[in-house]
Amino acid sequence: MNNPNKKSAEAHRGLQSFLYSPKIAPYVFISPFVLVFIVFFIYPVISTGIMSFQTVLPGKTEFIGVENYTNLFNPTFLKAVQNSVVYTILTLVLLIPGPMILACFLNSKNMIGKNFFRSTLFIPALTSAVVATTIFRLIFGELSGSLMNQIIGLFGFKPIKWLRIQETSFAALVFLACWRWTGVNILYFLSGLQNIPEEVNESASLDGATVWQRFFYITMPMLRPITIYVLTISIYGGMSMFTESYMLWGSNKSPKDMGLTIIGYLYRQGWEQNNIGFGCAIGIVLLLFALLLNFAQLNLFGLFRKEE
Amino acid sequence: MKKVVAKLASLLLAGTMLAGCSGGGAPAADTAKNAAETKSETDKAAVSADGAPIELWTFQEIHTGFYEKMATIWNEQNPDRKIKINFTVLPYDDLHSKLLIALQSGVGAPDIADIEIGKFANYLKGDPQLLPLNDVLDPEVKSRVEIYGKDGQYYGVCFHIGASVTYYNKEILDQAGVDPASIVTWDDFRAAGKVVLEKTGVPMTTAETADPWSFWPMLASQGGDLLKPDGSPDVDSPAFIKAITFVQDMIKEGSIVTAPGGFHHAEEYYGFMNNGGAASISMPLWYMGRFTDYMPDLNQKMIIAPNPVWEKGQPRSIGLGGTGTAVTNQAKDPQLAKDFLAFAKISKEGNIEIWKTLGFDPIRTEVWDMPEIKEPNKFTDYFLNSPFDVLTQIKDEIPAINNGENLPKVMDALKTTTLFRAFEDLEDPAALVAEEQSKLN
């Protein structure tokens, strides 16, 4: 007679022991993430890998071996790789030391208007890339009335077609990146700086260390983990840059491909010309490229070395 | 019953929305899809009231006004086959990418979609996922549907002929004492350019470095094109070299400048032209709308004329640009969608409406001299002459372009490198086109 109740009680206990089990419960809790990760990351990566060996067309999807990869050896792709690499290097050179020094200023006790600068420097990161780039396109307009041409006009220079010359268009791209990301990187470095114990600096100054000595021998080494982190995400961000280049020229088509990035080329081939298989091959190459660069960099800076 | 369904649907919708809020970016897309599905279910419940729903995607807001008008007329004429169009206006790139995915994956495509001609070939690769329209087409409009065809099947209907013409700024020409009617050949054009530059200091015209619209007619009159008739790239033809050389010579003389902003749709260009920056521009007739909307100061100054040619007797125009409207194979009622499309874009009423609402040169040439076309509108008010005066002159001189799978690729090359190197860097034409052709093969 009591059977059903007994059963449900047993089931209840079973469920309880399942949920409270220290072995199983963690997996239950992380399962939403794991599922999302599998469906939206692992699966696309695998299927991109497969598609990179195919021509992908409705009704005519077939394997074509490594043809997509051999097709990559063309001047346009090389130009895209060159652009992405140069852009990445330039942003690294400017966007790591600059924000690091600025963060030191903002962290210093003697700085006036600290909070004001902290918030204003961060504002550009909050604007949408599309809006910001559209404004930059107007700033770097080629007519004499554009802001940049008016500024150089004050110094007696003639108007420049900023976005139609390789060097100046890259300057515009890098300028935009600096404007946008300085605040974010400052934030990273600030959080790192605030983790440096005050005593270390104090005892150093008691021992007579100058400001520069303290910066080079205390601040910089102690910021290493943060610097490596910023470096890693900057390499990834630089290699995958697309929106800025797309918006600066109003389309994916910059003159002589002077602003074409690897993602831009992927977009052009995959979507604009419906060569999805080829687009996948470009994506895979970019992935390997970014992984390789970051692996080399992390190795070089000793992230994989055991702390002694 | 209907109320209950609607209530349930709205509950579901609210539920999915909440789920959407708690989820991350990716699941939100699913939610949107669910919401759309629930919405289309409620739509189905209401079919009998306001007609069968037709999903229509377009990248031009103004096209919706036209379809809306045509749907109203259709519903009056076909009370038993009423339709209700649900519009989705997407940005140009978005529409083409989303449609590509929807057709590739077999779900989520609309019934009818506007596809721009430069992209159309992408949708004909492999087994086309669009429905052939041969059964609803009219032989009268054949040349404007052949560009959307493959293997004898036609998949799209154009809005317009897109006849290329030259717009002259009569005020500037008058100052220089040049009569636009006297410009017949490119040599006349060049001579006039010298006079205009000398007397007014203004260049005769502008050369696009990021778009082919002004350059293409210079090929077409010589019988050249971007693709060969078999569909392979053809950017190193003698016609190409001749046209580039000619433009370069005029650039060196100062009577052609490269278009500010690189193309005739750039904000910089509109401002430049609006201030009397150049004496003429060669663009298809659909460019009229850019004058009326972006260059108000040229009102009552512009006159439309046929393009110059190399030698008398060559075709003075070419049909450029266009939007092929297509029915997808995911259409819920394919025949209804096809019949409506044919009614909207091929029928006489439709063609007249295309001119009235959109200001395009309709594909059905027989309507060009109908009285409805003569009624004044913002275009007839703006220009010194009617576009149909010119159209009737060049009626038999408007060939269609060769379209094919290679066109998106060739257009890309022209828009990024070829024209820029030709007109901005003034590279040697023969060497330049040879190199560009080798990259395309």
PDB file of N, CA and C in Angstrom, chain A residues 239-276:
ATOM      1  N   MET A 239      45.218  41.015 -34.909  1.00  0.00           N
ATOM      2  CA  MET A 239      45.129  40.090 -36.036  1.00  0.00           C
ATOM      3  C   MET A 239      43.697  39.956 -36.542  1.00  0.00           C
ATOM      4  N   SER A 240      42.725  40.146 -35.645  1.00  0.00           N
ATOM      5  CA  SER A 240      41.339  39.936 -36.074  1.00  0.00           C
ATOM      6  C   SER A 240      40.631  41.255 -36.354  1.00  0.00           C
ATOM      7  N   MET A 241      41.367  42.349 -36.515  1.00  0.00           N
ATOM      8  CA  MET A 241      40.734  43.637 -36.750  1.00  0.00           C
ATOM      9  C   MET A 241      39.984  43.635 -38.089  1.00  0.00           C
ATOM     10  N   PHE A 242      38.762  44.146 -38.060  1.00  0.00           N
ATOM     11  CA  PHE A 242      37.977  44.184 -39.289  1.00  0.00           C
ATOM     12  C   PHE A 242      37.065  45.410 -39.315  1.00  0.00           C
ATOM     13  N   THR A 243      36.292  45.589 -38.248  1.00  0.00           N
ATOM     14  CA  THR A 243      35.297  46.668 -38.226  1.00  0.00           C
ATOM     15  C   THR A 243      35.908  48.018 -38.584  1.00  0.00           C
ATOM     16  N   GLU A 244      37.056  48.324 -37.971  1.00  0.00           N
ATOM     17  CA  GLU A 244      37.662  49.637 -38.180  1.00  0.00           C
ATOM     18  C   GLU A 244      37.986  49.841 -39.652  1.00  0.00           C
ATOM     19  N   SER A 245      38.592  48.827 -40.255  1.00  0.00           N
ATOM     20  CA  SER A 245      38.970  48.960 -41.663  1.00  0.00           C
ATOM     21  C   SER A 245      37.728  49.022 -42.545  1.00  0.00           C
ATOM     22  N   TYR A 246      36.752  48.213 -42.221  1.00  0.00           N
ATOM     23  CA  TYR A 246      35.514  48.195 -43.013  1.00  0.00           C
ATOM     24  C   TYR A 246      34.838  49.562 -42.978  1.00  0.00           C
ATOM     25  N   MET A 247      34.732  50.132 -41.779  1.00  0.00           N
ATOM     26  CA  MET A 247      33.990  51.372 -41.650  1.00  0.00           C
ATOM     27  C   MET A 247      34.775  52.580 -42.146  1.00  0.00           C
ATOM     28  N   LEU A 248      36.090  52.544 -41.986  1.00  0.00           N
ATOM     29  CA  LEU A 248      36.894  53.703 -42.367  1.00  0.00           C
ATOM     30  C   LEU A 248      36.773  53.970 -43.869  1.00  0.00           C
ATOM     31  N   TRP A 249      36.618  52.911 -44.664  1.00  0.00           N
ATOM     32  CA  TRP A 249      36.471  53.113 -46.102  1.00  0.00           C
ATOM     33  C   TRP A 249      35.018  52.956 -46.557  1.00  0.00           C
ATOM     34  N   GLY A 250      34.125  52.782 -45.586  1.00  0.00           N
ATOM     35  CA  GLY A 250      32.712  52.701 -45.927  1.00  0.00           C
ATOM     36  C   GLY A 250      32.323  51.397 -46.567  1.00  0.00           C
ATOM     37  N   SER A 251      33.273  50.516 -46.813  1.00  0.00           N
ATOM     38  CA  SER A 251      32.979  49.185 -47.332  1.00  0.00           C
ATOM     39  C   SER A 251      34.259  48.388 -47.153  1.00  0.00           C
ATOM     40  N   ASN A 252      34.238  47.153 -47.592  1.00  0.00           N
ATOM     41  CA  ASN A 252      35.425  46.324 -47.407  1.00  0.00           C
ATOM     42  C   ASN A 252      36.462  46.614 -48.499  1.00  0.00           C
ATOM     43  N   LYS A 253      36.212  47.687 -49.264  1.00  0.00           N
ATOM     44  CA  LYS A 253      37.054  47.918 -50.434  1.00  0.00           C
ATOM     45  C   LYS A 253      37.878  49.181 -50.273  1.00  0.00           C
ATOM     46  N   SER A 254      39.110  49.026 -49.806  1.00  0.00           N
ATOM     47  CA  SER A 254      39.986  50.178 -49.713  1.00  0.00           C
ATOM     48  C   SER A 254      40.849  50.200 -50.968  1.00  0.00           C
ATOM     49  N   PRO A 255      41.279  51.406 -51.401  1.00  0.00           N
ATOM     50  CA  PRO A 255      42.085  51.483 -52.624  1.00  0.00           C
ATOM     51  C   PRO A 255      43.328  50.610 -52.540  1.00  0.00           C
ATOM     52  N   LYS A 256      43.595  49.861 -53.555  1.00  0.00           N
ATOM     53  CA  LYS A 256      44.747  48.962 -53.607  1.00  0.00           C
ATOM     54  C   LYS A 256      44.829  48.062 -52.374  1.00  0.00           C
ATOM     55  N   ASP A 257      43.680  47.796 -51.766  1.00  0.00           N
ATOM     56  CA  ASP A 257      43.619  46.937 -50.582  1.00  0.00           C
ATOM     57  C   ASP A 257      44.526  47.432 -49.467  1.00  0.00           C
ATOM     58  N   MET A 258      44.703  48.753 -49.357  1.00  0.00           N
ATOM     59  CA  MET A 258      45.638  49.243 -48.350  1.00  0.00           C
ATOM     60  C   MET A 258      45.124  49.040 -46.934  1.00  0.00           C
ATOM     61  N   GLY A 259      43.836  48.812 -46.769  1.00  0.00           N
ATOM     62  CA  GLY A 259      43.321  48.566 -45.420  1.00  0.00           C
ATOM     63  C   GLY A 259      42.753  47.172 -45.258  1.00  0.00           C
ATOM     64  N   LEU A 260      43.018  46.304 -46.232  1.00  0.00           N
ATOM     65  CA  LEU A 260      42.434  44.956 -46.175  1.00  0.00           C
ATOM     66  C   LEU A 260      43.124  44.137 -45.087  1.00  0.00           C
ATOM     67  N   THR A 261      42.330  43.541 -44.186  1.00  0.00           N
ATOM     68  CA  THR A 261      42.906  42.690 -43.150  1.00  0.00           C
ATOM     69  C   THR A 261      42.565  41.228 -43.464  1.00  0.00           C
ATOM     70  N   ILE A 262      43.122  40.319 -42.656  1.00  0.00           N
ATOM     71  CA  ILE A 262      42.858  38.901 -42.917  1.00  0.00           C
ATOM     72  C   ILE A 262      41.361  38.624 -42.822  1.00  0.00           C
ATOM     73  N   ILE A 263      40.725  39.181 -41.794  1.00  0.00           N
ATOM     74  CA  ILE A 263      39.281  38.970 -41.665  1.00  0.00           C
ATOM     75  C   ILE A 263      38.550  39.627 -42.832  1.00  0.00           C
ATOM     76  N   GLY A 264      39.044  40.780 -43.266  1.00  0.00           N
ATOM     77  CA  GLY A 264      38.441  41.445 -44.414  1.00  0.00           C
ATOM     78  C   GLY A 264      38.486  40.547 -45.639  1.00  0.00           C
ATOM     79  N   TYR A 265      39.603  39.862 -45.812  1.00  0.00           N
ATOM     80  CA  TYR A 265      39.740  38.972 -46.959  1.00  0.00           C
ATOM     81  C   TYR A 265      38.824  37.758 -46.801  1.00  0.00           C
ATOM     82  N   LEU A 266      38.721  37.274 -45.564  1.00  0.00           N
ATOM     83  CA  LEU A 266      37.804  36.165 -45.280  1.00  0.00           C
ATOM     84  C   LEU A 266      36.373  36.571 -45.629  1.00  0.00           C
ATOM     85  N   TYR A 267      36.012  37.780 -45.201  1.00  0.00           N
ATOM     86  CA  TYR A 267      34.662  38.286 -45.452  1.00  0.00           C
ATOM     87  C   TYR A 267      34.426  38.426 -46.962  1.00  0.00           C
ATOM     88  N   ARG A 268      35.438  38.957 -47.644  1.00  0.00           N
ATOM     89  CA  ARG A 268      35.299  39.167 -49.080  1.00  0.00           C
ATOM     90  C   ARG A 268      35.099  37.838 -49.808  1.00  0.00           C
ATOM     91  N   GLN A 269      35.946  36.868 -49.459  1.00  0.00           N
ATOM     92  CA  GLN A 269      35.846  35.590 -50.161  1.00  0.00           C
ATOM     93  C   GLN A 269      34.610  34.808 -49.722  1.00  0.00           C
ATOM     94  N   GLY A 270      34.419  34.700 -48.406  1.00  0.00           N
ATOM     95  CA  GLY A 270      33.337  33.859 -47.897  1.00  0.00           C
ATOM     96  C   GLY A 270      31.967  34.410 -48.222  1.00  0.00           C
ATOM     97  N   TRP A 271      31.774  35.706 -47.930  1.00  0.00           N
ATOM     98  CA  TRP A 271      30.422  36.257 -48.088  1.00  0.00           C
ATOM     99  C   TRP A 271      30.258  37.019 -49.381  1.00  0.00           C
ATOM    100  N   GLU A 272      31.204  37.922 -49.672  1.00  0.00           N
ATOM    101  CA  GLU A 272      30.976  38.781 -50.836  1.00  0.00           C
ATOM    102  C   GLU A 272      31.084  38.004 -52.139  1.00  0.00           C
ATOM    103  N   GLN A 273      31.876  36.919 -52.136  1.00  0.00           N
ATOM    104  CA  GLN A 273      32.006  36.158 -53.381  1.00  0.00           C
ATOM    105  C   GLN A 273      31.512  34.728 -53.244  1.00  0.00           C
ATOM    106  N   ASN A 274      30.885  34.419 -52.113  1.00  0.00           N
ATOM    107  CA  ASN A 274      30.309  33.098 -51.883  1.00  0.00           C
ATOM    108  C   ASN A 274      31.291  31.950 -52.111  1.00  0.00           C
ATOM    109  N   ASN A 275      32.508  32.096 -51.583  1.00  0.00           N
ATOM    110  CA  ASN A 275      33.448  30.971 -51.578  1.00  0.00           C
ATOM    111  C   ASN A 275      33.637  30.554 -50.134  1.00  0.00           C
ATOM    112  N   ILE A 276      32.610  29.933 -49.552  1.00  0.00           N
ATOM    113  CA  ILE A 276      32.638  29.704 -48.109  1.00  0.00           C
ATOM    114  C   ILE A 276      33.771  28.752 -47.732  1.00  0.00           C
TER     115      ILE A 276
END
